[in-house]
């Protein structure tokens, strides 16, 4: 009679047993269940049979599986319905933010032979963005992301293409300023993503903290990869390649992002809440953002100058990328943790950590003059950047009325842009009049100023502004 397939054997049959003529198997069941590691109840008694000189035990009982580990915070976050789709589109649209300025500088300086002209054009675009971004964000809040952000993106794309054509056809210099100023209508893609998370994760402070940390890490990733990609395209292909690819990525990403209507926050055609600038607590946060932006702008300019003074100007991008990598890793780790206490109490501690760690690059540049050591200290110093920005954006979300959330977060980004411009100017002046090593005192000073402002800023009112917005 056919026998069941053996599951496992008590011992391996010898060669002689395999070659001997087979004898009839004698299946039997023991009178008492034999002890076995897979038997949990008598109903799952194993079947025993003898073939030649081997004892075969076949156990057909159910196998127990190890319990699965619970998913991590980011896996749970991206499991939110519609989250992966809008995140993918948003990242595509956000990557060009780190490409446009580098591409413009390389394209203009390479064809016109003037870094001064290239810097003036990009500075004009930065100033225009600081003025236009809050108005664009207000339109996004009022009419919805799909109806307002997509047309604004198309206008900005046309401005970038116009700049490309003016450079290519050797148009007058004033046309470069006008074309690049049109790119100021680019929506705040990071702010729109955070607004979607705030809409999807209502009432879940822990999940919103993870979402803000994730978005900050993505910001750092884009500003780490964007300049590298832009420089590679402009130098490896042709000068206009970086701008052209950035435009394609921006438009494609925004089309994919705005197509996800199920996760879009509802439009507020007639917002009842007052403007964020008149909301208690927001102006103080914007001043902190201004000082924090000074840290970013000064660090970038001073690092490039220090690397150039050491004879390694080409390595400046890699050194700055290490700082962004440290911030990205710290942001992901910070999002996986559950920080104790309200965000208003955590902000001074985060800014204090940033100010303390920024003394490391100052010491490395002043005492050793070693570029590798400076890169290591910037990697460590960058680890305090993301927690500071995550906590700041969390406070902006908490204090801004829901009807004007995009506008409030865009105002914070505008403050950062203004600080970057001031920090770049202060860092450049110190490099030229003192030394690149001493200029690392500018980021430390900006961080100390941010700490002082954070300590002096008022705490969140007893009743949250979000509750007030709900009452409206």
mmCIF file of C-alpha atoms in Angstrom, residues 113-291:
data_model
loop_
_atom_site.group_PDB
_atom_site.id
_atom_site.type_symbol
_atom_site.label_atom_id
_atom_site.label_comp_id
_atom_site.label_asym_id
_atom_site.label_seq_id
_atom_site.Cartn_x
_atom_site.Cartn_y
_atom_site.Cartn_z
ATOM 1 C CA UNK A 113 31.353 84.524 -17.931
ATOM 2 C CA UNK A 114 30.123 86.467 -14.910
ATOM 3 C CA UNK A 115 29.457 84.982 -11.488
ATOM 4 C CA UNK A 116 28.394 88.428 -10.320
ATOM 5 C CA UNK A 117 25.562 88.475 -12.869
ATOM 6 C CA UNK A 118 24.588 84.916 -11.975
ATOM 7 C CA UNK A 119 24.497 85.736 -8.272
ATOM 8 C CA UNK A 120 22.460 88.889 -8.843
ATOM 9 C CA UNK A 121 19.895 87.023 -10.939
ATOM 10 C CA UNK A 122 19.432 84.266 -8.338
ATOM 11 C CA UNK A 123 19.236 86.846 -5.526
ATOM 12 C CA UNK A 124 16.477 88.640 -7.437
ATOM 13 C CA UNK A 125 14.574 85.371 -7.756
ATOM 14 C CA UNK A 126 14.974 84.741 -4.027
ATOM 15 C CA UNK A 127 13.614 88.182 -3.160
ATOM 16 C CA UNK A 128 10.699 87.753 -5.554
ATOM 17 C CA UNK A 129 9.897 84.372 -3.990
ATOM 18 C CA UNK A 130 9.887 85.869 -0.501
ATOM 19 C CA UNK A 131 7.275 88.390 -1.666
ATOM 20 C CA UNK A 132 5.105 86.134 -3.835
ATOM 21 C CA UNK A 133 5.131 82.850 -1.880
ATOM 22 C CA UNK A 134 2.689 83.924 0.886
ATOM 23 C CA UNK A 135 0.187 85.138 -1.708
ATOM 24 C CA UNK A 136 0.473 81.872 -3.634
ATOM 25 C CA UNK A 137 -0.073 79.928 -0.418
ATOM 26 C CA UNK A 138 -3.136 82.053 0.392
ATOM 27 C CA UNK A 139 -4.624 81.134 -2.995
ATOM 28 C CA UNK A 140 -3.891 77.447 -2.294
ATOM 29 C CA UNK A 141 -5.779 77.652 1.008
ATOM 30 C CA UNK A 142 -8.697 79.484 -0.568
ATOM 31 C CA UNK A 143 -9.172 77.518 -3.803
ATOM 32 C CA UNK A 144 -7.510 74.171 -3.074
ATOM 33 C CA UNK A 145 -4.175 72.670 -4.032
ATOM 34 C CA UNK A 146 -5.226 71.354 -7.449
ATOM 35 C CA UNK A 147 -6.922 74.556 -8.624
ATOM 36 C CA UNK A 148 -4.254 76.989 -7.398
ATOM 37 C CA UNK A 149 -0.926 75.141 -7.196
ATOM 38 C CA UNK A 150 -0.954 73.658 -10.674
ATOM 39 C CA UNK A 151 -1.446 76.957 -12.574
ATOM 40 C CA UNK A 152 1.158 78.622 -10.352
ATOM 41 C CA UNK A 153 3.579 75.810 -11.176
ATOM 42 C CA UNK A 154 3.012 76.246 -14.902
ATOM 43 C CA UNK A 155 3.752 79.973 -14.639
ATOM 44 C CA UNK A 156 6.993 79.215 -12.779
ATOM 45 C CA UNK A 157 7.947 76.592 -15.375
ATOM 46 C CA UNK A 158 7.439 79.110 -18.153
ATOM 47 C CA UNK A 159 9.693 81.546 -16.280
ATOM 48 C CA UNK A 160 12.469 78.952 -16.068
ATOM 49 C CA UNK A 161 12.125 78.113 -19.762
ATOM 50 C CA UNK A 162 12.201 81.823 -20.604
ATOM 51 C CA UNK A 163 15.440 82.190 -18.629
ATOM 52 C CA UNK A 164 16.906 79.231 -20.526
ATOM 53 C CA UNK A 165 16.004 80.758 -23.895
ATOM 54 C CA UNK A 166 17.305 84.217 -22.928
ATOM 55 C CA UNK A 167 20.645 82.721 -21.914
ATOM 56 C CA UNK A 168 20.777 80.543 -25.015
ATOM 57 C CA UNK A 169 20.028 83.401 -27.433
ATOM 58 C CA UNK A 170 22.243 85.937 -25.632
ATOM 59 C CA UNK A 171 19.352 88.243 -24.717
ATOM 60 C CA UNK A 172 19.997 91.482 -22.756
ATOM 61 C CA UNK A 173 20.872 91.052 -19.099
ATOM 62 C CA UNK A 174 17.637 92.622 -17.844
ATOM 63 C CA UNK A 175 15.635 89.821 -19.448
ATOM 64 C CA UNK A 176 17.391 87.307 -17.193
ATOM 65 C CA UNK A 177 16.165 89.161 -14.111
ATOM 66 C CA UNK A 178 12.601 89.380 -15.431
ATOM 67 C CA UNK A 179 12.475 85.710 -16.445
ATOM 68 C CA UNK A 180 13.883 84.379 -13.187
ATOM 69 C CA UNK A 181 11.559 86.598 -11.137
ATOM 70 C CA UNK A 182 8.603 84.796 -12.765
ATOM 71 C CA UNK A 183 9.691 81.577 -11.060
ATOM 72 C CA UNK A 184 8.606 83.091 -7.733
ATOM 73 C CA UNK A 185 5.131 81.596 -8.210
ATOM 74 C CA UNK A 186 6.469 78.099 -7.478
ATOM 75 C CA UNK A 187 4.224 76.706 -4.706
ATOM 76 C CA UNK A 188 5.622 75.541 -1.393
ATOM 77 C CA UNK A 189 5.520 71.808 -2.144
ATOM 78 C CA UNK A 190 6.778 70.802 1.293
ATOM 79 C CA UNK A 191 4.116 72.930 2.971
ATOM 80 C CA UNK A 192 1.365 71.372 0.864
ATOM 81 C CA UNK A 193 2.532 67.880 1.830
ATOM 82 C CA UNK A 194 2.519 68.830 5.517
ATOM 83 C CA UNK A 195 -0.981 70.268 5.089
ATOM 84 C CA UNK A 196 -2.150 66.923 3.713
ATOM 85 C CA UNK A 197 -0.671 65.070 6.675
ATOM 86 C CA UNK A 198 -2.357 67.498 9.064
ATOM 87 C CA UNK A 199 -5.658 66.829 7.278
ATOM 88 C CA UNK A 200 -5.258 63.034 7.292
ATOM 89 C CA UNK A 201 -3.907 62.710 10.848
ATOM 90 C CA UNK A 202 -6.343 64.942 12.707
ATOM 91 C CA UNK A 203 -6.059 64.485 16.452
ATOM 92 C CA UNK A 204 -3.084 62.085 16.312
ATOM 93 C CA UNK A 205 -0.195 64.148 17.649
ATOM 94 C CA UNK A 206 2.269 61.239 17.600
ATOM 95 C CA UNK A 207 1.597 60.373 13.964
ATOM 96 C CA UNK A 208 1.773 64.049 12.976
ATOM 97 C CA UNK A 209 5.162 64.322 14.692
ATOM 98 C CA UNK A 210 6.379 61.353 12.625
ATOM 99 C CA UNK A 211 4.960 62.922 9.453
ATOM 100 C CA UNK A 212 6.699 66.258 10.103
ATOM 101 C CA UNK A 213 9.977 64.443 10.751
ATOM 102 C CA UNK A 214 9.568 62.472 7.535
ATOM 103 C CA UNK A 215 8.923 65.630 5.521
ATOM 104 C CA UNK A 216 11.941 67.378 7.035
ATOM 105 C CA UNK A 217 14.120 64.390 6.160
ATOM 106 C CA UNK A 218 12.795 64.538 2.601
ATOM 107 C CA UNK A 219 13.628 68.259 2.473
ATOM 108 C CA UNK A 220 17.198 67.489 3.487
ATOM 109 C CA UNK A 221 17.395 64.654 0.960
ATOM 110 C CA UNK A 222 16.221 66.911 -1.872
ATOM 111 C CA UNK A 223 18.649 69.694 -0.972
ATOM 112 C CA UNK A 224 21.407 67.095 -0.721
ATOM 113 C CA UNK A 225 20.738 65.420 -4.086
ATOM 114 C CA UNK A 226 19.403 68.414 -6.048
ATOM 115 C CA UNK A 227 22.625 70.459 -6.321
ATOM 116 C CA UNK A 228 24.657 67.357 -7.130
ATOM 117 C CA UNK A 229 22.246 66.348 -9.896
ATOM 118 C CA UNK A 230 22.134 69.896 -11.275
ATOM 119 C CA UNK A 231 25.916 70.234 -11.363
ATOM 120 C CA UNK A 232 26.257 66.838 -13.058
ATOM 121 C CA UNK A 233 23.702 67.693 -15.759
ATOM 122 C CA UNK A 234 25.065 71.171 -16.457
ATOM 123 C CA UNK A 235 28.708 70.082 -16.654
ATOM 124 C CA UNK A 236 28.235 66.602 -18.122
ATOM 125 C CA UNK A 237 25.665 67.376 -20.825
ATOM 126 C CA UNK A 238 25.152 71.071 -21.668
ATOM 127 C CA UNK A 239 24.718 74.220 -19.518
ATOM 128 C CA UNK A 240 20.943 74.342 -19.878
ATOM 129 C CA UNK A 241 20.393 70.661 -19.004
ATOM 130 C CA UNK A 242 19.960 71.233 -15.268
ATOM 131 C CA UNK A 243 17.216 73.834 -15.726
ATOM 132 C CA UNK A 244 15.454 71.753 -18.378
ATOM 133 C CA UNK A 245 15.371 68.581 -16.264
ATOM 134 C CA UNK A 246 14.274 70.556 -13.201
ATOM 135 C CA UNK A 247 11.305 71.993 -15.124
ATOM 136 C CA UNK A 248 10.237 68.526 -16.299
ATOM 137 C CA UNK A 249 10.477 67.114 -12.780
ATOM 138 C CA UNK A 250 8.561 70.042 -11.279
ATOM 139 C CA UNK A 251 5.646 69.872 -13.699
ATOM 140 C CA UNK A 252 5.447 66.069 -13.689
ATOM 141 C CA UNK A 253 5.602 65.855 -9.929
ATOM 142 C CA UNK A 254 2.969 68.559 -9.455
ATOM 143 C CA UNK A 255 0.636 66.836 -11.916
ATOM 144 C CA UNK A 256 0.963 63.563 -10.002
ATOM 145 C CA UNK A 257 0.603 65.290 -6.641
ATOM 146 C CA UNK A 258 -2.484 67.330 -7.441
ATOM 147 C CA UNK A 259 -4.128 64.315 -9.129
ATOM 148 C CA UNK A 260 -4.495 62.689 -5.682
ATOM 149 C CA UNK A 261 -7.738 64.452 -4.812
ATOM 150 C CA UNK A 262 -8.786 61.993 -2.073
ATOM 151 C CA UNK A 263 -6.075 63.249 0.298
ATOM 152 C CA UNK A 264 -6.348 66.954 -0.579
ATOM 153 C CA UNK A 265 -7.455 69.230 2.279
ATOM 154 C CA UNK A 266 -10.768 70.978 1.626
ATOM 155 C CA UNK A 267 -10.636 74.471 0.175
ATOM 156 C CA UNK A 268 -11.618 77.420 2.380
ATOM 157 C CA UNK A 269 -13.176 79.950 -0.014
ATOM 158 C CA UNK A 270 -14.054 82.355 2.802
ATOM 159 C CA UNK A 271 -11.669 81.821 5.691
ATOM 160 C CA UNK A 272 -13.025 83.215 8.941
ATOM 161 C CA UNK A 273 -9.735 83.069 10.833
ATOM 162 C CA UNK A 274 -7.413 86.062 10.885
ATOM 163 C CA UNK A 275 -4.129 86.111 8.966
ATOM 164 C CA UNK A 276 -1.231 84.126 10.448
ATOM 165 C CA UNK A 277 0.840 87.283 10.893
ATOM 166 C CA UNK A 278 -1.804 88.521 13.338
ATOM 167 C CA UNK A 279 -2.103 85.185 15.125
ATOM 168 C CA UNK A 280 -0.536 85.053 18.611
ATOM 169 C CA UNK A 281 2.752 83.174 18.624
ATOM 170 C CA UNK A 282 3.348 83.157 14.856
ATOM 171 C CA UNK A 283 5.417 86.386 14.540
ATOM 172 C CA UNK A 284 7.808 85.145 17.233
ATOM 173 C CA UNK A 285 8.255 81.850 15.357
ATOM 174 C CA UNK A 286 8.942 83.711 12.110
ATOM 175 C CA UNK A 287 11.745 85.643 13.778
ATOM 176 C CA UNK A 288 13.218 82.359 15.015
ATOM 177 C CA UNK A 289 13.012 81.054 11.431
ATOM 178 C CA UNK A 290 14.817 84.171 10.223
ATOM 179 C CA UNK A 291 17.716 83.537 12.619
#
